[in-house]
Tab-separated table of C-alpha atoms and ligand atoms in Angstrom:
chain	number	residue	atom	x	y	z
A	1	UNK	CA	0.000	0.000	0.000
A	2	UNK	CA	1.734	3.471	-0.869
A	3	UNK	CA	2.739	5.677	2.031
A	4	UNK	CA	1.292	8.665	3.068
A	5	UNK	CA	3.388	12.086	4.094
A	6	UNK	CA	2.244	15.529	4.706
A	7	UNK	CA	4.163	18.166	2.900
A	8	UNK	CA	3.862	21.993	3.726
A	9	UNK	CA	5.650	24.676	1.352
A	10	UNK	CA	4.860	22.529	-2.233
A	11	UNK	CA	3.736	25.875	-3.642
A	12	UNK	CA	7.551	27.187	-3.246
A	13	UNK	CA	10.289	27.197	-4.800
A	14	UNK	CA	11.836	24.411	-2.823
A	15	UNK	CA	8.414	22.542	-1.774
A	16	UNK	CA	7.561	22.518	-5.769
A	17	UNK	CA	10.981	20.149	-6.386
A	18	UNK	CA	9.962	18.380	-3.275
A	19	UNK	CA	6.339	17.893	-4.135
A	20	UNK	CA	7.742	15.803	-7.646
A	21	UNK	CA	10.633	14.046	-6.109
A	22	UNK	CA	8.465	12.662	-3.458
A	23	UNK	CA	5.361	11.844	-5.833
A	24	UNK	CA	7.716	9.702	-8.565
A	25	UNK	CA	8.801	8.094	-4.973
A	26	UNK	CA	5.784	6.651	-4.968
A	27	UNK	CA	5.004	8.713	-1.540
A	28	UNK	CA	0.979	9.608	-1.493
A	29	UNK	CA	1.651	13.686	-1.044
A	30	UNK	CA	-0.991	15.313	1.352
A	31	UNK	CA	-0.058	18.486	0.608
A	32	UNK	CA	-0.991	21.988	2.527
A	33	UNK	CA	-1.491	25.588	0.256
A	34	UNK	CA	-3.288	28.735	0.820
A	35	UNK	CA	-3.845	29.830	-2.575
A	36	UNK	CA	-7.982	29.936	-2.882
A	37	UNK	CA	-7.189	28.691	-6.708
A	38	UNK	CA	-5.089	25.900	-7.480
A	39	UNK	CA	-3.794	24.843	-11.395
A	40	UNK	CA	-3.537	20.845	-11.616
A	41	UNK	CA	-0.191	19.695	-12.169
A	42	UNK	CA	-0.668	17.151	-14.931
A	43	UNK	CA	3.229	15.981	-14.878
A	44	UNK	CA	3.160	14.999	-11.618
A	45	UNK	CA	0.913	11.865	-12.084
A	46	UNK	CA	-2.451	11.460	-10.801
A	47	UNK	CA	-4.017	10.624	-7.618
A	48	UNK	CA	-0.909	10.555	-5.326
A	49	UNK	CA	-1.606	14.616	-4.002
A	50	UNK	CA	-4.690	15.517	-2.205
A	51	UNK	CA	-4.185	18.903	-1.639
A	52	UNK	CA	-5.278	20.676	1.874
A	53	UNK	CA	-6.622	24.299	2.087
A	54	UNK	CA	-4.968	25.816	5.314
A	55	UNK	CA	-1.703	27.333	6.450
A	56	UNK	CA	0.507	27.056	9.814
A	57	UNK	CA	-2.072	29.469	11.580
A	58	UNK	CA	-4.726	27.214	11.398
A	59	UNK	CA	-4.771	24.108	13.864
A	60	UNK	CA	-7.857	22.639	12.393
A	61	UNK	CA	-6.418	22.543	8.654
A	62	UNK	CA	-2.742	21.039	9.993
A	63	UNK	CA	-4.892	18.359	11.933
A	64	UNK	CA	-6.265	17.398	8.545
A	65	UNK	CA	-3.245	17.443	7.259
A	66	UNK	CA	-1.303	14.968	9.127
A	67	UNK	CA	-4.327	12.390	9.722
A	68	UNK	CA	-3.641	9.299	8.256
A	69	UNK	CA	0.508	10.060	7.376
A	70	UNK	CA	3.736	8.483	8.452
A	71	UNK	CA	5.997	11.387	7.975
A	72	UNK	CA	5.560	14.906	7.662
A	73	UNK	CA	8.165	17.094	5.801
A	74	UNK	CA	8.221	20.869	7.398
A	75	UNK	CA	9.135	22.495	4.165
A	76	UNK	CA	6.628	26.113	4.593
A	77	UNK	CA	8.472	29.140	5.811
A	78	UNK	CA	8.673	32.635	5.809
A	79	UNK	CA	11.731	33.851	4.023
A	80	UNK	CA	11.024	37.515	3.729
A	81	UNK	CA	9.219	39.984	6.130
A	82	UNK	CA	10.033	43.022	7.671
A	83	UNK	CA	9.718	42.430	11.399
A	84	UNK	CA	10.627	39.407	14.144
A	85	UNK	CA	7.261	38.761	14.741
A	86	UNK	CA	5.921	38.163	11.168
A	87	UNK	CA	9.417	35.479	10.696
A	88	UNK	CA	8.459	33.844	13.978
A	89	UNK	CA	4.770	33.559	13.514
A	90	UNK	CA	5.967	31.181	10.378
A	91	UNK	CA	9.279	29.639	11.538
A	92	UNK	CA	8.794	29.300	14.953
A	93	UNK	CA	5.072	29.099	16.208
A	94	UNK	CA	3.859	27.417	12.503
A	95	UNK	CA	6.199	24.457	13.831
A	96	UNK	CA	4.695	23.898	17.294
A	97	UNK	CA	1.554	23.921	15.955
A	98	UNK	CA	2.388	21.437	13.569
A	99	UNK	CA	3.603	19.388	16.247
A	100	UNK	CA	0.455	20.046	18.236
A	101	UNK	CA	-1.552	18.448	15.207
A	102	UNK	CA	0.763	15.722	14.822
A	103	UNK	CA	0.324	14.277	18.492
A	104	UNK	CA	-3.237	12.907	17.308
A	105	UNK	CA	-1.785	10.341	15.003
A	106	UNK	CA	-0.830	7.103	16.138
A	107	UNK	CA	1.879	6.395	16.011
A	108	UNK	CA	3.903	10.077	15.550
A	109	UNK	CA	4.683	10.817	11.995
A	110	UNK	CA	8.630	10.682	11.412
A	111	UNK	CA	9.435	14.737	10.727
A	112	UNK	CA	11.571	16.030	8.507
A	113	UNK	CA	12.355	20.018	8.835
A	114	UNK	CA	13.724	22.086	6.200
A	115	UNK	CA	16.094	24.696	8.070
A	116	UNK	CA	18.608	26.688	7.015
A	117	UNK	CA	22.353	26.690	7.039
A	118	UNK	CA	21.330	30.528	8.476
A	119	UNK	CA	20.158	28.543	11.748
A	120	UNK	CA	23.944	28.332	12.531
A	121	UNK	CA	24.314	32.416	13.029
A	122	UNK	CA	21.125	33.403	14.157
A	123	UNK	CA	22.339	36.485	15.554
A	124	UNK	CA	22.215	37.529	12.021
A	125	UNK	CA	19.204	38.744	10.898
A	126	UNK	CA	15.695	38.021	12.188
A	127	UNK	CA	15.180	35.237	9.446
A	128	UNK	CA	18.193	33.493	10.662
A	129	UNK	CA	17.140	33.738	14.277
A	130	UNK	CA	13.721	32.279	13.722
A	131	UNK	CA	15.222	29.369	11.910
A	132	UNK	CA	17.297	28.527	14.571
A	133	UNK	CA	14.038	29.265	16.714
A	134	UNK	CA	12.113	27.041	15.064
A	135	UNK	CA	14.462	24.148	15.003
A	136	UNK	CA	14.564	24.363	18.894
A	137	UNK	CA	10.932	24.130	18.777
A	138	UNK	CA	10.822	21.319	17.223
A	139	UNK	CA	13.851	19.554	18.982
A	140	UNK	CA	11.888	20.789	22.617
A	141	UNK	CA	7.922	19.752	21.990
A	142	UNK	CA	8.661	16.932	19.355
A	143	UNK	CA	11.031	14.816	21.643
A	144	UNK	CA	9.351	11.843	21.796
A	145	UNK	CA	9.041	11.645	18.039
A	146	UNK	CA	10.991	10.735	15.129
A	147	UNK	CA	12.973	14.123	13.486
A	148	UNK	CA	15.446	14.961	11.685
A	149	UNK	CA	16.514	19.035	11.030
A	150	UNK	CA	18.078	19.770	7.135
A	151	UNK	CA	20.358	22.704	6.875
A	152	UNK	CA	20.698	23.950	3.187
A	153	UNK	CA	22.796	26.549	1.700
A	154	UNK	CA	22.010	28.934	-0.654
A	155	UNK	CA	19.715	26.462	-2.825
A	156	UNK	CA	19.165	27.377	-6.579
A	157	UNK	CA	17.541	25.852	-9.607
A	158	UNK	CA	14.703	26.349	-12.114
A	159	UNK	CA	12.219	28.547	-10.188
A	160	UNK	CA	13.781	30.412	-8.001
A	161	UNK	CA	12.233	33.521	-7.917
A	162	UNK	CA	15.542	35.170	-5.618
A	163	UNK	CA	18.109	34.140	-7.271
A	164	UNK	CA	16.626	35.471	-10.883
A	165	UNK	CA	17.582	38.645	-10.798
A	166	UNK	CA	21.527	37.527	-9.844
A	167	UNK	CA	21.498	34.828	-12.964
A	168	UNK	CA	19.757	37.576	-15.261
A	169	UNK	CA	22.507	40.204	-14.858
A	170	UNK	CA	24.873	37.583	-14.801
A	171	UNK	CA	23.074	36.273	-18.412
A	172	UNK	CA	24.056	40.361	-19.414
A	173	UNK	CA	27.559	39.747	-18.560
A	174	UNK	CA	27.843	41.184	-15.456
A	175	UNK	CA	27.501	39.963	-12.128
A	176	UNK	CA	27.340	41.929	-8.578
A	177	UNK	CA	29.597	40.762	-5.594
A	178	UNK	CA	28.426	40.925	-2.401
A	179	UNK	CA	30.376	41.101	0.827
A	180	UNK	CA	34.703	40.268	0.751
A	181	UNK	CA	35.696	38.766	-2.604
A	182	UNK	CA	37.474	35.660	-0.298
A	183	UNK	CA	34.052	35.198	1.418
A	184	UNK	CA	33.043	31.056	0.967
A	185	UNK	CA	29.484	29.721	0.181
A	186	UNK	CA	28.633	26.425	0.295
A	187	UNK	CA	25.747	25.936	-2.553
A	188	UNK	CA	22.833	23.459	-3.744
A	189	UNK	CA	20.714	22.050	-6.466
A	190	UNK	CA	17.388	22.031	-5.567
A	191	UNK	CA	17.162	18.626	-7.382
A	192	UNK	CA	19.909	17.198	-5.226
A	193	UNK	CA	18.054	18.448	-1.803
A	194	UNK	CA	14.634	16.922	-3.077
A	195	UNK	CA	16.850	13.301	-3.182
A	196	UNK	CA	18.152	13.785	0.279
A	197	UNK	CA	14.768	14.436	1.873
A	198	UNK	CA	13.453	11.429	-0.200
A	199	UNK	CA	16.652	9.509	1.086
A	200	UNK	CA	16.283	10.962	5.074
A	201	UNK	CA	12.498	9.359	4.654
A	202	UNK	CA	13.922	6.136	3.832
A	203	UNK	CA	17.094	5.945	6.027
A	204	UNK	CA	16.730	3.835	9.268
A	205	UNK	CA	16.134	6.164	11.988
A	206	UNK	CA	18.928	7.867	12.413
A	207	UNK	CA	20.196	9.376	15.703
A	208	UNK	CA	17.330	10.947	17.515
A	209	UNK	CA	17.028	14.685	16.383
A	210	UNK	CA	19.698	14.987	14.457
A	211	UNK	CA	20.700	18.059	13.018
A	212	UNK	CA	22.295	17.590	9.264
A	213	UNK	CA	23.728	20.365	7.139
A	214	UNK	CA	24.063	19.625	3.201
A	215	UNK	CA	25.997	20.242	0.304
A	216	UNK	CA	26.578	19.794	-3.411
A	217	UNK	CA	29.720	17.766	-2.855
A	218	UNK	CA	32.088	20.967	-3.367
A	219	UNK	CA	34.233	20.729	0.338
A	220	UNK	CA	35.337	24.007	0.917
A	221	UNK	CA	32.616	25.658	-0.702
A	222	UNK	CA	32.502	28.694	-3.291
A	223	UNK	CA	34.194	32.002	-3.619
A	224	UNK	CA	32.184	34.709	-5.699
A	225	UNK	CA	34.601	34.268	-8.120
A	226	UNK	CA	34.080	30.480	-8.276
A	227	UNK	CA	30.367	31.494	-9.101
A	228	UNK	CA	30.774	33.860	-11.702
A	229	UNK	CA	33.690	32.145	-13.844
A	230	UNK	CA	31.054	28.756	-13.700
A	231	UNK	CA	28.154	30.714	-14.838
A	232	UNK	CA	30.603	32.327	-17.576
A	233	UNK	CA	31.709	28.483	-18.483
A	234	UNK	CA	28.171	27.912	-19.076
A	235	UNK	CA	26.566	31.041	-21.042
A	236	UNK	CA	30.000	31.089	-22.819
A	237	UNK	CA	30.435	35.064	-22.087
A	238	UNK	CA	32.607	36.669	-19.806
A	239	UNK	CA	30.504	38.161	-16.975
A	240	UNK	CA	32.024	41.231	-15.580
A	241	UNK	CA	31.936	41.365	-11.607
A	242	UNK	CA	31.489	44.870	-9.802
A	243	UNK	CA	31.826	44.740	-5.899
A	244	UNK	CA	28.683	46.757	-3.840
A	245	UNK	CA	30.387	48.028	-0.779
A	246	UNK	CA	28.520	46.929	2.383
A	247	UNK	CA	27.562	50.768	2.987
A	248	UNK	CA	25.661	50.900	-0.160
A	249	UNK	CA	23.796	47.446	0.476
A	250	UNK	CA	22.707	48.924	4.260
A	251	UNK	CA	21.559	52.000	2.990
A	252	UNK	CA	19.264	50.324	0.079
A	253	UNK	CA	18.203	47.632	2.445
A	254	UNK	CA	17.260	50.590	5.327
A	255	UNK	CA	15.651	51.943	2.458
A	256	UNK	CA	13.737	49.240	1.681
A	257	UNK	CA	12.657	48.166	5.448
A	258	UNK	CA	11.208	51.935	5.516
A	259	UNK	CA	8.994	51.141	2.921
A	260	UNK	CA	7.540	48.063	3.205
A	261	UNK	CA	6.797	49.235	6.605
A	262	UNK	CA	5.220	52.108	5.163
A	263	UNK	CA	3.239	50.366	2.301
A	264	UNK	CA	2.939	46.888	4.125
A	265	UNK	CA	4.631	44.425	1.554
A	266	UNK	CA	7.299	41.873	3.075
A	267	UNK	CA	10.791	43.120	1.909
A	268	UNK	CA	13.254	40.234	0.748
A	269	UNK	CA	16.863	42.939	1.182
A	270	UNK	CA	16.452	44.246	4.937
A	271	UNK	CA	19.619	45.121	7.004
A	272	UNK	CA	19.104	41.642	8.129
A	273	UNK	CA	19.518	40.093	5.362
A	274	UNK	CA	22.644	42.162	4.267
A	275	UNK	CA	24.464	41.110	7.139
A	276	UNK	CA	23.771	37.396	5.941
A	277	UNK	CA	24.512	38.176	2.576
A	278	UNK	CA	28.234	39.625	3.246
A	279	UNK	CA	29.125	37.111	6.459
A	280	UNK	CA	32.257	35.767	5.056
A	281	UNK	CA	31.636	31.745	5.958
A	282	UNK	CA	28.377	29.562	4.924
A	283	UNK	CA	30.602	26.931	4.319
A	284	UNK	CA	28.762	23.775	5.635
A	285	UNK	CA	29.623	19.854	5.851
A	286	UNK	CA	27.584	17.261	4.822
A	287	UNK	CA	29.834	14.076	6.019
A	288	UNK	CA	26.945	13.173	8.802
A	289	UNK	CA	23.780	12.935	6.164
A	290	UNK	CA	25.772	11.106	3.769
A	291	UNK	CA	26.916	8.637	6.669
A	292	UNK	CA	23.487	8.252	8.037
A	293	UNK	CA	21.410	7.985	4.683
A	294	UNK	CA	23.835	7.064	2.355
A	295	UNK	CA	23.061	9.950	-0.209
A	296	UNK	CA	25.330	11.857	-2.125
A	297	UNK	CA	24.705	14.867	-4.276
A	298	UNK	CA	24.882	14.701	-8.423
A	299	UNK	CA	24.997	18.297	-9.506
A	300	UNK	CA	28.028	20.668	-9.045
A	301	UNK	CA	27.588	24.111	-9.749
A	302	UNK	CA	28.031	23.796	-13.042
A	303	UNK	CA	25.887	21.144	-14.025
A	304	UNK	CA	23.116	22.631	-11.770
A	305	UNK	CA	23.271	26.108	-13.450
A	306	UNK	CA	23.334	24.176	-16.685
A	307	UNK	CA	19.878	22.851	-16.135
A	308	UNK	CA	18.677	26.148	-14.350
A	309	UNK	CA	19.730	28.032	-17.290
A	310	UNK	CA	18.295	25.843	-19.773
A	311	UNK	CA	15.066	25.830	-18.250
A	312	UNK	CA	15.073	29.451	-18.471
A	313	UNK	CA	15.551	29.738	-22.035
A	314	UNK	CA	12.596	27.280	-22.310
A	315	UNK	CA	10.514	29.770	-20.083
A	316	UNK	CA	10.125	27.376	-17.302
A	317	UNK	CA	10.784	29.324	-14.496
A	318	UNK	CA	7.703	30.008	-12.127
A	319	UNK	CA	7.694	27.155	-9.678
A	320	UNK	CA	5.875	24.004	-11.303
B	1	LIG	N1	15.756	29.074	-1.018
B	1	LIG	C1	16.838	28.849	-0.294
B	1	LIG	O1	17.973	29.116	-0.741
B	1	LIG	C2	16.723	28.216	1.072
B	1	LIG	C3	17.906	27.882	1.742
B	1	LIG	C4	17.819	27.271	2.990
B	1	LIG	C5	16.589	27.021	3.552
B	1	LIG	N2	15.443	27.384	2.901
B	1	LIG	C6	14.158	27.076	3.549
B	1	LIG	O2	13.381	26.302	2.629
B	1	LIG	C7	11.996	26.572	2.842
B	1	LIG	C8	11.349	26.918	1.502
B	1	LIG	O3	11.997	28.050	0.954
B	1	LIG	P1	11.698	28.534	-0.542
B	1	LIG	O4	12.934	29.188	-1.034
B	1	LIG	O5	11.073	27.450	-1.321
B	1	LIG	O6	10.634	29.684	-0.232
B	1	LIG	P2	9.299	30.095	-1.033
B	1	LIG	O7	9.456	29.849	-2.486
B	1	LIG	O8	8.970	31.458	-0.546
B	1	LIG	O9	8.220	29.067	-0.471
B	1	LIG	C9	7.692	29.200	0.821
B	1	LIG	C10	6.534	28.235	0.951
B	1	LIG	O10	6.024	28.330	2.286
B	1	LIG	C11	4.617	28.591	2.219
B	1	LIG	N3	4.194	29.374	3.369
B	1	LIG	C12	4.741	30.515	3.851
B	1	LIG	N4	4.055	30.942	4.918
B	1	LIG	C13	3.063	30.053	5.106
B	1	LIG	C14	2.002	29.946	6.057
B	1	LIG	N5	1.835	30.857	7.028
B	1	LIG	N6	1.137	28.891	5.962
B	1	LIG	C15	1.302	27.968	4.982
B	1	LIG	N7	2.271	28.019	4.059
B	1	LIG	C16	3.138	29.046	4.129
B	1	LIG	C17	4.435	29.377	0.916
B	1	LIG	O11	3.076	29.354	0.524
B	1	LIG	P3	2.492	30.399	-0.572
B	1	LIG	O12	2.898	29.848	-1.911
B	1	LIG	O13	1.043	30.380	-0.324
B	1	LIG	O14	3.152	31.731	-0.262
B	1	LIG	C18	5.368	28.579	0.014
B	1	LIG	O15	4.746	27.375	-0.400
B	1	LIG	C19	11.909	27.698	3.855
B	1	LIG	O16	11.608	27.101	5.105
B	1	LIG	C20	13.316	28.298	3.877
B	1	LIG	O17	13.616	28.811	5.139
B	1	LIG	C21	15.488	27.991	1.673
């Protein structure tokens, strides 16, 4: 008989590559949106999703949710806003109640969370500080069950709606760079993270809230330079890169903050989210998730923007 797993976030970027990898799996998806209307997604195969109106404010919908499921993969989150409160409300309090709905079903469902290498500095920015929030959370009222906490990097890949802008000026040959030049980034296909969550469900349990950050197999990580001579390997054009001093970045992102305060929109560059853009480590290690499940990552930079720059040029970008 298939298996059942709740999946929140499937109308993100991330959840989207999720919501495939764990379909062809042959996982039946239960999965959670908040968008009144909903396009089918012939592709995917039929009959494995049943999708769930609700979001991580409402207990009654996340009780639906999880009835009936062995896992649940913790995907939703809030990765732009302009105050604490609005990241928390997502990161931090959408988890507990997620747990709260999850204590109904016997036995627990086996939870997978999808952090953020960002949980390691949460001092950061408000973003990163909720992650790391949230992850307690979980670790704290979810003891008793099964749970594992994923730390990606900066994750790209065909519809990523962030990292557009940064591949489009890069596609015009030239390409911004953002904090030191010798700052190191540890990156990831999306593709490659969908496998590791499929491969975490599968794994026998492994140790008892364990906390795994994830890579695309480059130790060491990236320099910006690393980034941009890669993309230029692949578009076959120089790209030009032009350093932003930090001072300019604050004063846009201030900027910014002021007005989506002002107007009421949830700003994506915030002081925040400067000083996690120009920290000079998000190197990460993935030798304890490859131990414990056995995975290992098939896209290096280069092969990964190959296929996210492809799928551009066929106009397949929004998240499918
Ligand atoms: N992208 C990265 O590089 C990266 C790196 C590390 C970790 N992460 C983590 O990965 C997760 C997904 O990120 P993403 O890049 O895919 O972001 P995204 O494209 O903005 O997707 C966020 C998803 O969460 C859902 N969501 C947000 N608030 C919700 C709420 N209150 N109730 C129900 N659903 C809610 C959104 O639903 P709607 O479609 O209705 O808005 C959407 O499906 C996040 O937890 C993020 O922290 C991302």
């Amino acid at each position: 008989m298939p298996r059942t797993l709740a999946l929140t976030g499937s109308t993100g970027f991330i959840g989207a590559a999720l919501l495939r990898k764990l379909i062809r799996a042959g996982w039946n998806v239960r999965a959670l949106h908040r968008q009144p209307f909903l396009r089918p997604r012939p592709e995917m195969g039929c009959g494995a999703i049943q999708w769930i109106h609700g979001c991580l404010e409402d207990s009654e919908s996340l009780h639906h949710l999880v009835q009936g499921t062995e896992a649940v993969v913790h995907c939703a989150g809030a990765i732009r806003g302009a105050t604490a409160a609005e990241f928390r409300r997502v990161n931090v309090e959408g988890v507990m109640r997620l747990v709260q709905a999850c204590r109904k079903v016997r036995p627990f469902p086996r939870w997978v969370l999808i952090s953020s290498l960002a949980a390691r500095e949460p001092h950061l920015s408000d973003y990163a500080g909720s992650k790391r929030e949230g992850e307690d959370a979980l670790q704290s009222a979810a003891s008793d069950m099964m749970r594992t906490v994923l730390r990606p990097p900066a994750v790209y890949g065909p519809g990523d709606r962030e990292t557009l802008p940064l591949v489009r000026s890069m596609q015009f040959g030239v390409s911004p760079v953002l904090g030191r030049r010798n700052s190191r980034f540890s990156m990831l296909f999306v593709e490659d993270l969908a496998d590791a969550v499929g491969r975490l469900l599968e794994a026998a349990a492994p140790r008892a809230g364990a906390t795994f950050e994830i890579h695309d197999g480059r130790n060491g990580g990236y320099t910006w330079a690393d980034l941009i001579q890669t993309v230029a390997r692949v578009i076959r054009k120089p790209i030009r890169p032009f350093r932003i001093p930090d001072a300019v970045l604050y004063a846009v992102a201030r900027g910014n903050l002021l007005m989506a305060r002002v107007f009421g929109y949830a700003p994506m560059l915030t002081p925040g989210k400067v000083r996690e853009l120009t920290h000079p480590d998000w190197v990460c290690n993935d030798t304890e998730l490859r131990r414990a499940t056995g995975w290992s990552p098939r896209f290096l930079l280069e092969a990964g923007m190959r296929q996210t720059l492809q799928q551009l040029r066929h106009g397949r970008w929004a998240a499918e």
